[in-house]
Amino acid sequence: MTDSLAKGHGDTRSRILDVAEVLFMEQGFDGTSMRSITSHAGVNLAAVNYHFGSKEQLIQEVFHRRLTELNRIRLTRLGELEAEAGGASIKPSRIVDAFFGTALRMASDVEGGGHTFMRLLGRTYTEPQAFVRKFLAEEYAECVEHFLAALYRALPEVDRNEILWRFHFMMGAMSYAIAGTDALQLVTGKFDDEDPSRLESRLMSFLLGGLRAPLADFGAAQ
Amino acid sequence: MTDSLAKGHGDTRSRILDVAEVLFMEQGFDGTSMRSITSHAGVNLAAVNYHFGSKEQLIQEVFHRRLTELNRIRLTRLGELEAEAGGASIKPSRIVDAFFGTALRMASDVEGGGHTFMRLLGRTYTEPQAFVRKFLAEEYAECVEHFLAALYRALPEVDRNEILWRFHFMMGAMSYAIAGTDALQLVTGKFDDEDPSRLESRLMSFLLGGLRAPLADFGAAQ
DNA sequence: CGAAAATTAAAACGTACGTTTGAATAATAC
DNA sequence: GTATTATTCAAACGTACGTTTTAATTTTCG
């Protein structure tokens, strides 16, 4: 009943986290039972409640262990850019890369689980359950605050609400690019298979094009 | 136990669909029980199985009734553009408006339920459950095929895979713009409140900027 | 009106879920 | 080596779920 993925890798706690990450991505939170998690991990049913307290706390821990690392890297990279610039303004494309590029590079780590996690994360931004949105917001708050501030400084002539919206749009484009490939594959047939490595450059071009687009005038459409 | 929204509006079948649409959006499919749906609609628990067969078929019908209409409008609009052009090429911005603008205009219809439905739809693109992805793909297949063909004709010099990817990115940006406002509000504090009417023009600018962005060269980042 | 069909109603069925319990085992500390 | 703590285990608990059943009621239509 144990999974080849998890058998013998790490202790009980780690095995549960690794298996839960995969199953949550494949079947959602509600669609993944405690029994499914523990049997795939090769541990006893009661182990989740013993090590994490509840299913809800397990979900939070699955996100916490990856997000802390992701946002740490993002802020480190932003700090490097600010140090390089030494008070001068940073190019928006570099800020965007520090935030979105870092996520895409985690998403390209298939073996280490980064790919699985980023697909899960992308879907979870629109998760209806309140407790999920709440702790995601807490995990993100500091990082997003710093990056928005950097973008405000880099684009002083652009209205801050515009930047906020475009940041939101970029989050959406990236999340779907990673999480929603199944959907478009089903609709359109198939993507070419040599894609994964090109996703990063394709998406970054798109994001920067959107970020730099002329502001909408709120009159007639073009 | 009945909801003010649904009481007395339409027959049992319609009341169930209207209530289910709202609850699915607010709490997800698994988070919404048959008992919650029927009690809010003021109908008997057995009514869903009588009228729809199962919860799964109810979910499909919630999407079918709106998506058929949405994609019909999209294709009608595309047909009008092709008739206007009379064999000449259509501006990409007009094609994008026919597809995404139409969705955004449905999303701005708060009273008629279009807003609720589009928020639900945006989240459902990344739904893990296979049967959901399957029938969404079927509902979309014809419409997406026509729009991709139109974009291919409008941008003959651009590689078709690039167009496909950018169409995907645009879908993501739009879906999150509609479905994921909660997430960013939590992260960033608040948007200004006079937004809803401006979302369409803001997003269209972003989408067109992304669509027109210079193609990535697959070498070093800028 | 009165028979036939469609719809609504209350109650129950079987199942799967998250969690808890209390004993058994393993690891740690003195 | 023994006492103490941490962990694993099998079993069960109570609950909520989707669905089904059977009867009552309403609607349809000749």
XYZ file of C-alpha atoms in Angstrom, chain A residues 30-195:
166
model
C -11.400 18.020 -0.205
C -10.725 15.309 -2.745
C -7.739 14.047 -0.774
C -8.600 12.023 2.325
C -6.414 11.422 5.330
C -6.564 7.729 4.543
C -5.266 8.336 1.045
C -2.393 10.448 2.319
C -1.289 8.057 5.026
C -1.607 4.922 2.929
C 0.411 6.440 0.073
C 3.013 7.592 2.568
C 3.146 4.186 4.221
C 2.320 5.522 7.662
C -0.495 4.986 10.091
C -3.741 6.903 9.718
C -3.312 8.607 13.067
C 0.099 9.970 12.155
C -1.246 13.128 10.527
C -3.201 14.138 13.594
C -0.276 13.239 15.817
C 2.312 15.265 13.889
C 0.204 18.134 12.579
C -2.922 18.246 14.721
C -5.472 18.349 11.956
C -5.895 18.225 8.196
C -6.201 21.992 8.111
C -2.856 22.423 9.837
C -1.293 19.897 7.481
C -2.449 21.985 4.522
C -0.907 25.075 6.063
C 2.385 23.301 6.685
C 2.539 22.057 3.079
C 2.425 25.665 1.935
C 4.527 27.125 4.702
C 7.627 25.032 4.100
C 7.806 25.975 0.399
C 6.522 29.546 0.505
C 8.930 30.646 3.185
C 11.808 29.529 1.000
C 10.338 30.986 -2.218
C 9.736 34.412 -0.723
C 13.109 34.398 0.995
C 14.810 33.910 -2.378
C 12.655 36.606 -3.924
C 13.538 39.153 -1.268
C 17.216 38.219 -1.388
C 17.240 38.780 -5.140
C 15.446 42.101 -4.775
C 17.965 43.131 -2.156
C 20.800 42.314 -4.553
C 19.205 44.445 -7.257
C 18.828 47.344 -4.867
C 22.428 46.976 -3.756
C 23.651 46.943 -7.360
C 21.602 50.003 -8.220
C 22.894 51.801 -5.160
C 20.034 54.253 -4.851
C 19.396 54.558 -8.579
C 16.185 53.114 -9.973
C 15.961 49.458 -10.924
C 14.684 48.356 -14.298
C 11.132 47.009 -13.986
C 12.094 43.929 -15.974
C 14.580 42.980 -13.269
C 12.027 43.418 -10.528
C 9.553 41.296 -12.440
C 12.198 38.648 -12.928
C 13.063 38.605 -9.246
C 9.451 37.903 -8.368
C 7.995 35.896 -11.242
C 11.177 34.469 -12.627
C 12.077 33.057 -9.234
C 8.698 31.332 -9.073
C 9.106 29.964 -12.585
C 12.508 28.579 -11.750
C 11.033 26.823 -8.730
C 8.292 25.514 -11.017
C 10.883 24.041 -13.353
C 12.347 21.943 -10.537
C 10.452 18.750 -11.240
C 12.530 16.338 -9.202
C 12.623 18.379 -6.015
C 8.851 18.832 -5.995
C 8.916 22.521 -6.885
C 6.886 21.859 -10.016
C 4.187 20.047 -8.091
C 4.060 22.732 -5.449
C 3.818 25.629 -7.886
C 0.947 23.974 -9.697
C -0.785 23.550 -6.360
C -0.052 27.118 -5.362
C -1.369 28.540 -8.614
C -4.684 26.869 -8.112
C -4.903 27.853 -4.480
C -4.944 31.601 -5.097
C -8.619 31.248 -5.916
C -9.385 28.674 -3.240
C -12.787 29.363 -1.730
C -11.947 28.204 1.796
C -11.356 31.209 3.985
C -8.585 29.779 6.160
C -6.518 29.026 3.038
C -6.810 32.537 1.663
C -6.044 33.930 5.075
C -2.719 32.254 5.704
C -1.665 32.648 2.067
C -2.153 36.360 2.491
C -0.050 36.297 5.639
C 2.728 34.336 3.956
C 2.778 36.788 1.049
C 2.206 40.091 2.765
C 5.784 41.157 3.438
C 7.165 39.998 0.107
C 4.463 41.598 -2.007
C 4.769 44.813 -0.048
C 8.474 45.068 -0.855
C 8.026 44.289 -4.531
C 5.172 46.725 -4.988
C 7.254 49.403 -3.323
C 10.101 48.605 -5.694
C 7.806 48.833 -8.702
C 6.404 52.152 -7.457
C 9.931 53.516 -7.255
C 10.871 52.080 -10.638
C 7.788 53.526 -12.338
C 7.202 56.829 -10.524
C 5.195 58.300 -13.390
C 2.616 55.480 -13.383
C -0.437 55.580 -11.148
C -0.001 53.168 -8.271
C -3.405 51.594 -8.788
C -2.385 50.722 -12.329
C 0.736 49.015 -11.070
C -1.294 47.127 -8.483
C -3.712 45.874 -11.096
C -0.985 44.862 -13.480
C 0.789 43.005 -10.724
C -2.474 41.151 -10.165
C -2.795 40.393 -13.875
C 0.765 39.082 -13.956
C 0.045 36.828 -10.986
C -2.921 35.443 -12.866
C -1.066 34.831 -16.090
C 1.742 33.068 -14.274
C -0.502 30.974 -12.068
C -2.484 29.672 -15.006
C 0.603 29.134 -17.086
C 1.816 26.743 -14.419
C -1.380 25.353 -12.921
C -3.728 25.316 -15.839
C -1.882 23.573 -18.623
C -4.286 20.656 -18.477
C -7.179 22.929 -19.300
C -5.705 24.384 -22.444
C -4.323 21.061 -23.586
C -7.807 19.656 -23.484
C -9.202 22.594 -25.390
C -6.596 22.928 -28.069
C -5.281 19.438 -28.516
C -1.627 19.614 -27.614
C 1.271 21.846 -26.971
C 4.593 20.919 -28.417
C 6.490 18.815 -25.966
C 9.757 20.700 -25.810
C 8.044 23.499 -23.957
